[in-house]
PDB file of C-alpha atoms and ligand atoms in Angstrom:
ATOM      1  CA  MET A   1       0.325 -21.844  -5.393  1.00  0.00           C
ATOM      2  CA  SER A   2      -2.468 -19.467  -6.111  1.00  0.00           C
ATOM      3  CA  ARG A   3      -2.423 -16.335  -4.049  1.00  0.00           C
ATOM      4  CA  ARG A   4      -5.648 -14.596  -3.099  1.00  0.00           C
ATOM      5  CA  PRO A   5      -5.833 -11.165  -4.761  1.00  0.00           C
ATOM      6  CA  ILE A   6      -5.928  -8.126  -2.502  1.00  0.00           C
ATOM      7  CA  LEU A   7      -7.286  -4.793  -3.693  1.00  0.00           C
ATOM      8  CA  ALA A   8      -6.740  -1.857  -1.361  1.00  0.00           C
ATOM      9  CA  GLY A   9      -8.049   1.660  -1.854  1.00  0.00           C
ATOM     10  CA  ASN A  10      -5.848   4.463  -0.508  1.00  0.00           C
ATOM     11  CA  TRP A  11      -8.027   7.486   0.097  1.00  0.00           C
ATOM     12  CA  LYS A  12      -4.977   9.586   1.134  1.00  0.00           C
ATOM     13  CA  LEU A  13      -6.006  13.030   2.450  1.00  0.00           C
ATOM     14  CA  ASN A  14      -9.544  12.741   1.074  1.00  0.00           C
ATOM     15  CA  LYS A  15     -12.995  11.863   2.441  1.00  0.00           C
ATOM     16  CA  GLY A  16     -11.792  12.494   5.990  1.00  0.00           C
ATOM     17  CA  THR A  17     -15.031  13.812   7.489  1.00  0.00           C
ATOM     18  CA  PRO A  18     -17.564  11.334   8.879  1.00  0.00           C
ATOM     19  CA  ASP A  19     -20.360  12.189   6.450  1.00  0.00           C
ATOM     20  CA  GLU A  20     -18.303  11.930   3.275  1.00  0.00           C
ATOM     21  CA  ALA A  21     -16.466   8.817   4.493  1.00  0.00           C
ATOM     22  CA  ALA A  22     -19.682   7.028   5.457  1.00  0.00           C
ATOM     23  CA  THR A  23     -21.208   7.875   2.077  1.00  0.00           C
ATOM     24  CA  LEU A  24     -18.273   6.562   0.009  1.00  0.00           C
ATOM     25  CA  ALA A  25     -17.746   3.503   2.224  1.00  0.00           C
ATOM     26  CA  ALA A  26     -21.439   2.585   1.951  1.00  0.00           C
ATOM     27  CA  GLU A  27     -21.250   2.945  -1.842  1.00  0.00           C
ATOM     28  CA  VAL A  28     -18.196   0.665  -1.935  1.00  0.00           C
ATOM     29  CA  VAL A  29     -19.880  -1.906   0.321  1.00  0.00           C
ATOM     30  CA  ALA A  30     -22.842  -2.032  -2.063  1.00  0.00           C
ATOM     31  CA  ALA A  31     -20.662  -2.103  -5.182  1.00  0.00           C
ATOM     32  CA  VAL A  32     -18.451  -5.003  -4.046  1.00  0.00           C
ATOM     33  CA  ALA A  33     -21.144  -7.000  -2.224  1.00  0.00           C
ATOM     34  CA  GLY A  34     -20.831 -10.720  -2.866  1.00  0.00           C
ATOM     35  CA  THR A  35     -17.110 -10.570  -3.719  1.00  0.00           C
ATOM     36  CA  THR A  36     -15.516 -13.916  -2.865  1.00  0.00           C
ATOM     37  CA  HIS A  37     -12.441 -13.978  -5.114  1.00  0.00           C
ATOM     38  CA  ALA A  38     -10.408 -11.247  -3.406  1.00  0.00           C
ATOM     39  CA  ASP A  39      -9.701  -9.342  -0.202  1.00  0.00           C
ATOM     40  CA  VAL A  40     -11.038  -5.794  -0.370  1.00  0.00           C
ATOM     41  CA  VAL A  41      -9.590  -3.067   1.870  1.00  0.00           C
ATOM     42  CA  LEU A  42     -10.208   0.653   2.332  1.00  0.00           C
ATOM     43  CA  CYS A  43      -7.272   2.623   3.795  1.00  0.00           C
ATOM     44  CA  VAL A  44      -8.781   5.821   5.113  1.00  0.00           C
ATOM     45  CA  PRO A  45      -7.745   8.866   7.175  1.00  0.00           C
ATOM     46  CA  TYR A  46      -7.387   8.336  10.947  1.00  0.00           C
ATOM     47  CA  THR A  47     -10.332  10.644  11.614  1.00  0.00           C
ATOM     48  CA  VAL A  48     -12.793   8.296   9.930  1.00  0.00           C
ATOM     49  CA  LEU A  49     -11.400   4.859  10.799  1.00  0.00           C
ATOM     50  CA  SER A  50     -14.206   4.227  13.292  1.00  0.00           C
ATOM     51  CA  THR A  51     -16.829   5.551  10.888  1.00  0.00           C
ATOM     52  CA  VAL A  52     -15.641   3.266   8.084  1.00  0.00           C
ATOM     53  CA  VAL A  53     -15.279   0.279  10.430  1.00  0.00           C
ATOM     54  CA  ALA A  54     -18.935   0.776  11.425  1.00  0.00           C
ATOM     55  CA  THR A  55     -20.100   1.313   7.838  1.00  0.00           C
ATOM     56  CA  THR A  56     -18.319  -1.803   6.551  1.00  0.00           C
ATOM     57  CA  ASP A  57     -19.365  -4.052   9.439  1.00  0.00           C
ATOM     58  CA  ASP A  58     -20.871  -7.313   8.117  1.00  0.00           C
ATOM     59  CA  SER A  59     -19.483  -6.688   4.637  1.00  0.00           C
ATOM     60  CA  VAL A  60     -16.567  -8.073   2.648  1.00  0.00           C
ATOM     61  CA  VAL A  61     -14.671  -4.793   3.112  1.00  0.00           C
ATOM     62  CA  ALA A  62     -11.849  -4.584   5.684  1.00  0.00           C
ATOM     63  CA  VAL A  63     -10.357  -1.344   6.935  1.00  0.00           C
ATOM     64  CA  GLY A  64      -6.778  -0.126   6.830  1.00  0.00           C
ATOM     65  CA  ALA A  65      -4.856   2.893   8.104  1.00  0.00           C
ATOM     66  CA  GLN A  66      -2.334   4.845   6.034  1.00  0.00           C
ATOM     67  CA  ASP A  67       0.538   4.816   8.546  1.00  0.00           C
ATOM     68  CA  ALA A  68       1.381   3.891  12.141  1.00  0.00           C
ATOM     69  CA  PHE A  69       4.182   4.721  14.561  1.00  0.00           C
ATOM     70  CA  TRP A  70       6.452   2.001  15.966  1.00  0.00           C
ATOM     71  CA  LYS A  71       5.974   2.873  19.627  1.00  0.00           C
ATOM     72  CA  GLU A  72       2.827   1.883  21.480  1.00  0.00           C
ATOM     73  CA  SER A  73       2.718   4.899  23.789  1.00  0.00           C
ATOM     74  CA  GLY A  74       4.794   7.763  25.113  1.00  0.00           C
ATOM     75  CA  ALA A  75       5.843  11.312  24.366  1.00  0.00           C
ATOM     76  CA  TYR A  76       5.284  11.171  20.607  1.00  0.00           C
ATOM     77  CA  THR A  77       2.886  13.988  19.827  1.00  0.00           C
ATOM     78  CA  GLY A  78       0.725  13.378  16.787  1.00  0.00           C
ATOM     79  CA  GLN A  79       1.569   9.706  16.398  1.00  0.00           C
ATOM     80  CA  VAL A  80      -0.846   6.753  16.310  1.00  0.00           C
ATOM     81  CA  SER A  81       0.213   3.269  17.393  1.00  0.00           C
ATOM     82  CA  PRO A  82      -0.629  -0.123  15.880  1.00  0.00           C
ATOM     83  CA  GLY A  83      -2.374  -1.133  19.133  1.00  0.00           C
ATOM     84  CA  MET A  84      -4.640   1.910  18.913  1.00  0.00           C
ATOM     85  CA  LEU A  85      -5.505   1.018  15.320  1.00  0.00           C
ATOM     86  CA  LYS A  86      -6.265  -2.571  16.266  1.00  0.00           C
ATOM     87  CA  ALA A  87      -8.527  -1.394  19.078  1.00  0.00           C
ATOM     88  CA  VAL A  88     -10.766   0.493  16.650  1.00  0.00           C
ATOM     89  CA  GLY A  89     -11.121  -2.437  14.239  1.00  0.00           C
ATOM     90  CA  VAL A  90      -8.315  -1.822  11.743  1.00  0.00           C
ATOM     91  CA  HIS A  91      -6.753  -4.881  10.039  1.00  0.00           C
ATOM     92  CA  TYR A  92      -4.259  -3.426   7.541  1.00  0.00           C
ATOM     93  CA  VAL A  93      -1.718  -0.573   7.643  1.00  0.00           C
ATOM     94  CA  ILE A  94       0.016   1.035   4.649  1.00  0.00           C
ATOM     95  CA  LEU A  95       3.686   1.681   5.479  1.00  0.00           C
ATOM     96  CA  GLY A  96       6.452   3.422   3.583  1.00  0.00           C
ATOM     97  CA  HIS A  97       4.206   5.009   0.969  1.00  0.00           C
ATOM     98  CA  SER A  98       6.277   7.159  -1.384  1.00  0.00           C
ATOM     99  CA  GLU A  99       4.384  10.198  -0.146  1.00  0.00           C
ATOM    100  CA  THR A 100       5.511   9.572   3.457  1.00  0.00           C
ATOM    101  CA  ARG A 101       8.998   8.794   2.161  1.00  0.00           C
ATOM    102  CA  GLY A 102       8.870  12.231   0.517  1.00  0.00           C
ATOM    103  CA  ARG A 103       9.389  10.693  -2.930  1.00  0.00           C
ATOM    104  CA  TYR A 104       7.019  12.184  -5.484  1.00  0.00           C
ATOM    105  CA  GLY A 105       6.399  11.376  -9.126  1.00  0.00           C
ATOM    106  CA  VAL A 106       4.755  14.656  -9.824  1.00  0.00           C
ATOM    107  CA  ALA A 107       5.472  18.106  -8.433  1.00  0.00           C
ATOM    108  CA  GLU A 108       2.703  19.278  -6.176  1.00  0.00           C
ATOM    109  CA  PRO A 109       0.982  22.500  -7.326  1.00  0.00           C
ATOM    110  CA  ASP A 110       3.125  24.264  -4.741  1.00  0.00           C
ATOM    111  CA  PHE A 111       6.496  22.533  -4.433  1.00  0.00           C
ATOM    112  CA  THR A 112       6.803  23.861  -0.876  1.00  0.00           C
ATOM    113  CA  ASP A 113       4.041  21.421   0.030  1.00  0.00           C
ATOM    114  CA  VAL A 114       6.261  18.531  -1.028  1.00  0.00           C
ATOM    115  CA  VAL A 115       9.202  19.758   1.013  1.00  0.00           C
ATOM    116  CA  LEU A 116       7.046  20.416   4.067  1.00  0.00           C
ATOM    117  CA  ALA A 117       5.327  17.057   3.681  1.00  0.00           C
ATOM    118  CA  HIS A 118       8.618  15.164   3.755  1.00  0.00           C
ATOM    119  CA  PHE A 119       7.930  12.959   6.745  1.00  0.00           C
ATOM    120  CA  GLY A 120      11.461  11.592   6.792  1.00  0.00           C
ATOM    121  CA  GLU A 121      10.493   7.994   6.187  1.00  0.00           C
ATOM    122  CA  SER A 122      13.475   5.712   5.566  1.00  0.00           C
ATOM    123  CA  ASP A 123      13.976   1.979   5.144  1.00  0.00           C
ATOM    124  CA  GLU A 124      14.803   1.857   8.852  1.00  0.00           C
ATOM    125  CA  THR A 125      11.617   3.595   9.993  1.00  0.00           C
ATOM    126  CA  VAL A 126       9.583   1.422   7.602  1.00  0.00           C
ATOM    127  CA  ASN A 127      11.231  -1.649   9.145  1.00  0.00           C
ATOM    128  CA  ARG A 128      10.453  -0.499  12.705  1.00  0.00           C
ATOM    129  CA  LYS A 129       6.852   0.223  11.762  1.00  0.00           C
ATOM    130  CA  THR A 130       6.485  -3.120   9.969  1.00  0.00           C
ATOM    131  CA  LYS A 131       7.635  -5.010  13.070  1.00  0.00           C
ATOM    132  CA  ALA A 132       5.338  -2.992  15.333  1.00  0.00           C
ATOM    133  CA  VAL A 133       2.320  -3.572  13.081  1.00  0.00           C
ATOM    134  CA  LEU A 134       3.039  -7.317  12.865  1.00  0.00           C
ATOM    135  CA  ALA A 135       3.391  -7.466  16.658  1.00  0.00           C
ATOM    136  CA  GLN A 136      -0.250  -6.377  16.936  1.00  0.00           C
ATOM    137  CA  GLY A 137      -1.390  -9.038  14.486  1.00  0.00           C
ATOM    138  CA  LEU A 138      -2.205  -6.476  11.796  1.00  0.00           C
ATOM    139  CA  VAL A 139      -1.181  -6.835   8.149  1.00  0.00           C
ATOM    140  CA  PRO A 140       1.363  -4.309   6.864  1.00  0.00           C
ATOM    141  CA  ILE A 141       1.109  -3.181   3.243  1.00  0.00           C
ATOM    142  CA  VAL A 142       4.728  -2.165   2.677  1.00  0.00           C
ATOM    143  CA  CYS A 143       5.311   0.128  -0.316  1.00  0.00           C
ATOM    144  CA  ILE A 144       8.465   0.114  -2.404  1.00  0.00           C
ATOM    145  CA  GLY A 145       9.244   1.743  -5.725  1.00  0.00           C
ATOM    146  CA  GLU A 146      11.758   3.666  -7.793  1.00  0.00           C
ATOM    147  CA  THR A 147      11.621   7.313  -8.831  1.00  0.00           C
ATOM    148  CA  LEU A 148      11.811   8.360 -12.472  1.00  0.00           C
ATOM    149  CA  SER A 149      15.412   9.440 -12.027  1.00  0.00           C
ATOM    150  CA  GLU A 150      16.356   6.055 -10.531  1.00  0.00           C
ATOM    151  CA  ARG A 151      14.631   4.289 -13.442  1.00  0.00           C
ATOM    152  CA  GLU A 152      16.489   6.470 -15.943  1.00  0.00           C
ATOM    153  CA  GLN A 153      19.796   5.696 -14.237  1.00  0.00           C
ATOM    154  CA  GLY A 154      19.053   1.966 -14.658  1.00  0.00           C
ATOM    155  CA  ILE A 155      19.096   1.263 -10.916  1.00  0.00           C
ATOM    156  CA  THR A 156      15.436   0.235 -10.481  1.00  0.00           C
ATOM    157  CA  ASP A 157      16.187  -3.361  -9.479  1.00  0.00           C
ATOM    158  CA  SER A 158      18.828  -2.461  -6.907  1.00  0.00           C
ATOM    159  CA  VAL A 159      16.587   0.242  -5.374  1.00  0.00           C
ATOM    160  CA  ILE A 160      13.785  -2.318  -5.061  1.00  0.00           C
ATOM    161  CA  ASP A 161      16.089  -4.957  -3.607  1.00  0.00           C
ATOM    162  CA  THR A 162      17.436  -2.501  -1.009  1.00  0.00           C
ATOM    163  CA  GLN A 163      13.957  -1.300  -0.008  1.00  0.00           C
ATOM    164  CA  VAL A 164      12.558  -4.845   0.333  1.00  0.00           C
ATOM    165  CA  ARG A 165      15.495  -6.101   2.400  1.00  0.00           C
ATOM    166  CA  GLY A 166      15.499  -2.902   4.461  1.00  0.00           C
ATOM    167  CA  ALA A 167      11.822  -3.307   5.317  1.00  0.00           C
ATOM    168  CA  LEU A 168      12.249  -6.946   6.352  1.00  0.00           C
ATOM    169  CA  VAL A 169      15.301  -6.795   8.638  1.00  0.00           C
ATOM    170  CA  GLY A 170      14.706  -8.961  11.726  1.00  0.00           C
ATOM    171  CA  ILE A 171      11.335 -10.329  10.536  1.00  0.00           C
ATOM    172  CA  ASP A 172      11.044 -14.117  10.374  1.00  0.00           C
ATOM    173  CA  ALA A 173       9.952 -16.043   7.301  1.00  0.00           C
ATOM    174  CA  ASP A 174       6.505 -16.917   8.681  1.00  0.00           C
ATOM    175  CA  ALA A 175       5.686 -13.282   9.288  1.00  0.00           C
ATOM    176  CA  VAL A 176       7.068 -12.294   5.876  1.00  0.00           C
ATOM    177  CA  SER A 177       4.703 -14.822   4.252  1.00  0.00           C
ATOM    178  CA  GLY A 178       1.687 -13.017   5.684  1.00  0.00           C
ATOM    179  CA  LEU A 179       2.491  -9.489   4.723  1.00  0.00           C
ATOM    180  CA  VAL A 180       1.660  -7.535   1.600  1.00  0.00           C
ATOM    181  CA  LEU A 181       4.235  -5.671  -0.494  1.00  0.00           C
ATOM    182  CA  ALA A 182       3.100  -2.964  -2.897  1.00  0.00           C
ATOM    183  CA  TYR A 183       5.328  -2.226  -5.880  1.00  0.00           C
ATOM    184  CA  GLU A 184       4.584   1.386  -6.726  1.00  0.00           C
ATOM    185  CA  PRO A 185       6.810   3.049  -9.305  1.00  0.00           C
ATOM    186  CA  VAL A 186       6.856   6.579  -7.899  1.00  0.00           C
ATOM    187  CA  TRP A 187       6.610   8.142 -11.361  1.00  0.00           C
ATOM    188  CA  ALA A 188       3.254   6.381 -11.905  1.00  0.00           C
ATOM    189  CA  ILE A 189       1.559   7.494  -8.679  1.00  0.00           C
ATOM    190  CA  GLY A 190      -1.100  10.110  -9.214  1.00  0.00           C
ATOM    191  CA  THR A 191       0.400  10.999 -12.591  1.00  0.00           C
ATOM    192  CA  GLY A 192      -1.975   9.055 -14.855  1.00  0.00           C
ATOM    193  CA  LYS A 193       1.069   7.168 -16.209  1.00  0.00           C
ATOM    194  CA  THR A 194       0.831   3.425 -15.677  1.00  0.00           C
ATOM    195  CA  CYS A 195       3.790   1.096 -15.760  1.00  0.00           C
ATOM    196  CA  ASP A 196       3.578  -1.269 -18.709  1.00  0.00           C
ATOM    197  CA  ALA A 197       2.043  -4.523 -17.423  1.00  0.00           C
ATOM    198  CA  ALA A 198       4.977  -6.708 -18.488  1.00  0.00           C
ATOM    199  CA  GLU A 199       7.472  -4.358 -16.820  1.00  0.00           C
ATOM    200  CA  ALA A 200       5.336  -4.131 -13.660  1.00  0.00           C
ATOM    201  CA  ASP A 201       5.267  -7.926 -13.560  1.00  0.00           C
ATOM    202  CA  ARG A 202       9.034  -8.103 -14.086  1.00  0.00           C
ATOM    203  CA  VAL A 203       9.719  -5.742 -11.173  1.00  0.00           C
ATOM    204  CA  CYS A 204       7.221  -7.616  -8.968  1.00  0.00           C
ATOM    205  CA  GLY A 205       9.378 -10.640  -9.823  1.00  0.00           C
ATOM    206  CA  VAL A 206      12.402  -8.704  -8.563  1.00  0.00           C
ATOM    207  CA  VAL A 207      10.465  -8.035  -5.342  1.00  0.00           C
ATOM    208  CA  ARG A 208       9.668 -11.751  -5.018  1.00  0.00           C
ATOM    209  CA  ALA A 209      13.305 -12.690  -5.668  1.00  0.00           C
ATOM    210  CA  ALA A 210      14.425 -10.273  -2.941  1.00  0.00           C
ATOM    211  CA  VAL A 211      11.951 -11.916  -0.541  1.00  0.00           C
ATOM    212  CA  ALA A 212      13.252 -15.381  -1.550  1.00  0.00           C
ATOM    213  CA  ALA A 213      16.861 -14.352  -0.928  1.00  0.00           C
ATOM    214  CA  PHE A 214      15.924 -12.874   2.437  1.00  0.00           C
ATOM    215  CA  ALA A 215      13.252 -15.235   3.807  1.00  0.00           C
ATOM    216  CA  GLY A 216      13.316 -18.330   1.598  1.00  0.00           C
ATOM    217  CA  ASP A 217      11.269 -19.746  -1.262  1.00  0.00           C
ATOM    218  CA  ASP A 218       8.173 -20.588   0.787  1.00  0.00           C
ATOM    219  CA  ALA A 219       7.826 -17.011   1.993  1.00  0.00           C
ATOM    220  CA  ALA A 220       8.419 -15.700  -1.536  1.00  0.00           C
ATOM    221  CA  THR A 221       5.726 -17.996  -2.916  1.00  0.00           C
ATOM    222  CA  ALA A 222       3.218 -16.979  -0.238  1.00  0.00           C
ATOM    223  CA  VAL A 223       3.806 -13.228   0.001  1.00  0.00           C
ATOM    224  CA  ARG A 224       1.290 -11.094  -1.887  1.00  0.00           C
ATOM    225  CA  ILE A 225       2.641  -8.337  -4.113  1.00  0.00           C
ATOM    226  CA  GLN A 226       0.391  -5.540  -5.302  1.00  0.00           C
ATOM    227  CA  TYR A 227       0.983  -3.130  -8.148  1.00  0.00           C
ATOM    228  CA  GLY A 228       0.141   0.523  -7.523  1.00  0.00           C
ATOM    229  CA  GLY A 229       0.338   3.541  -9.818  1.00  0.00           C
ATOM    230  CA  SER A 230      -2.656   4.904 -11.737  1.00  0.00           C
ATOM    231  CA  MET A 231      -4.480   1.566 -11.749  1.00  0.00           C
ATOM    232  CA  LYS A 232      -7.897   2.132 -13.322  1.00  0.00           C
ATOM    233  CA  PRO A 233     -10.809   0.043 -14.606  1.00  0.00           C
ATOM    234  CA  ASP A 234      -9.374   0.083 -18.132  1.00  0.00           C
ATOM    235  CA  ASN A 235      -5.882  -1.187 -17.253  1.00  0.00           C
ATOM    236  CA  ALA A 236      -6.634  -3.319 -14.184  1.00  0.00           C
ATOM    237  CA  ALA A 237      -7.405  -6.620 -15.907  1.00  0.00           C
ATOM    238  CA  GLU A 238      -4.116  -6.667 -17.799  1.00  0.00           C
ATOM    239  CA  LEU A 239      -2.054  -5.770 -14.722  1.00  0.00           C
ATOM    240  CA  LEU A 240      -3.934  -8.138 -12.419  1.00  0.00           C
ATOM    241  CA  GLY A 241      -3.625 -10.948 -14.946  1.00  0.00           C
ATOM    242  CA  MET A 242       0.160 -10.976 -14.581  1.00  0.00           C
ATOM    243  CA  PRO A 243       1.677 -13.919 -12.696  1.00  0.00           C
ATOM    244  CA  ASN A 244       3.624 -11.873 -10.136  1.00  0.00           C
ATOM    245  CA  ILE A 245       0.911  -9.266  -9.487  1.00  0.00           C
ATOM    246  CA  ASP A 246      -1.472 -10.308  -6.715  1.00  0.00           C
ATOM    247  CA  GLY A 247      -3.570  -7.203  -6.426  1.00  0.00           C
ATOM    248  CA  GLY A 248      -3.535  -3.447  -6.476  1.00  0.00           C
ATOM    249  CA  LEU A 249      -3.027  -0.421  -4.252  1.00  0.00           C
ATOM    250  CA  ILE A 250      -5.348   2.144  -5.743  1.00  0.00           C
ATOM    251  CA  GLY A 251      -5.328   5.875  -5.046  1.00  0.00           C
ATOM    252  CA  GLY A 252      -7.369   8.126  -7.329  1.00  0.00           C
ATOM    253  CA  ALA A 253      -9.679   5.426  -8.680  1.00  0.00           C
ATOM    254  CA  SER A 254     -10.630   4.318  -5.153  1.00  0.00           C
ATOM    255  CA  LEU A 255     -12.480   7.598  -4.610  1.00  0.00           C
ATOM    256  CA  LYS A 256     -15.233   6.471  -7.003  1.00  0.00           C
ATOM    257  CA  ALA A 257     -17.067   3.370  -5.776  1.00  0.00           C
ATOM    258  CA  GLY A 258     -17.912   2.226  -9.310  1.00  0.00           C
ATOM    259  CA  ASP A 259     -14.303   2.467 -10.521  1.00  0.00           C
ATOM    260  CA  PHE A 260     -12.951   0.729  -7.432  1.00  0.00           C
ATOM    261  CA  ALA A 261     -15.529  -2.068  -7.747  1.00  0.00           C
ATOM    262  CA  ALA A 262     -14.639  -2.501 -11.440  1.00  0.00           C
ATOM    263  CA  ILE A 263     -10.993  -2.985 -10.440  1.00  0.00           C
ATOM    264  CA  VAL A 264     -12.015  -5.501  -7.767  1.00  0.00           C
ATOM    265  CA  ALA A 265     -14.024  -7.375 -10.411  1.00  0.00           C
ATOM    266  CA  ALA A 266     -11.047  -7.315 -12.803  1.00  0.00           C
ATOM    267  CA  ALA A 267      -9.066  -9.443 -10.337  1.00  0.00           C
ATOM    268  CA  LYS A 268     -11.325 -12.447 -10.994  1.00  0.00           C
TER     269      LYS A 268
HETATM  270  C1  PEP B 301      -1.305   5.242  -4.289  1.00  0.00           C
HETATM  271  O1  PEP B 301      -1.704   6.184  -3.635  1.00  0.00           O
HETATM  272  O2  PEP B 301      -0.703   4.334  -3.711  1.00  0.00           O
HETATM  273  C2  PEP B 301      -1.566   5.220  -5.725  1.00  0.00           C
HETATM  274  C3  PEP B 301      -1.177   4.181  -6.412  1.00  0.00           C
HETATM  275  O3  PEP B 301      -2.225   6.301  -6.258  1.00  0.00           O
HETATM  276  P1  PEP B 301      -2.839   6.422  -7.751  1.00  0.00           P
HETATM  277  O4  PEP B 301      -3.646   5.164  -7.983  1.00  0.00           O
HETATM  278  O5  PEP B 301      -3.688   7.638  -7.721  1.00  0.00           O
HETATM  279  O6  PEP B 301      -1.689   6.506  -8.699  1.00  0.00           O
END
């Protein structure tokens, strides 16, 4: 079965004012115009979701958020629900990113920032959020990945297995088939270090095996698995050419329309 590639830009805490978001989104729309071989997504700050939805209207670009809460309403100051995201035209939601799990590959310039930014994400909160996002008919992009210390201890595969199963508790095989998993080795995110393509493919195979054990072979064959971690125009083709890698979650390189479009093109 051939899976349709999915390339998602994660703008993180960047381009969050309407003017700068509209400018970059318009550049991306122009740069990827005519793309038919892949799904293209921009995951942008909450403040500019509506701006980017409007800018990408009638284009091949879909819009994603970078998180969502699992409750639809109530006394949850600062939270945003999947239903609210759907109402403004969002189709995808990143969940369980290592930065919301408080797992960093590189020390921030001020380490206090890392500690303060620990949003307390766990496999259980990722699971709750995944169910809530699916309930609104949106597509979760669920991130999993090992830290450098876990890799050095030789426990990468068990960490991945635990995170995948933890995210999927209580989700039926049909729904699992439609979601996106992003394998992001934490030590490769924002560090400029890329996981070797063969090793990235091997771990994406571990992700697929965990899905098979949990939700069956059909779901494992259908589910799309992205690689994320310093993907750039010069390494994208090799990574995206691997059998278990169905796309990319792209941070830094998604902030330049030309680089992001080159990665989209590399998925052909
Ligand atoms: C990410 O934010 O998910 C990511 C992979 O970032 P970068 O491409 O900058 O490593």
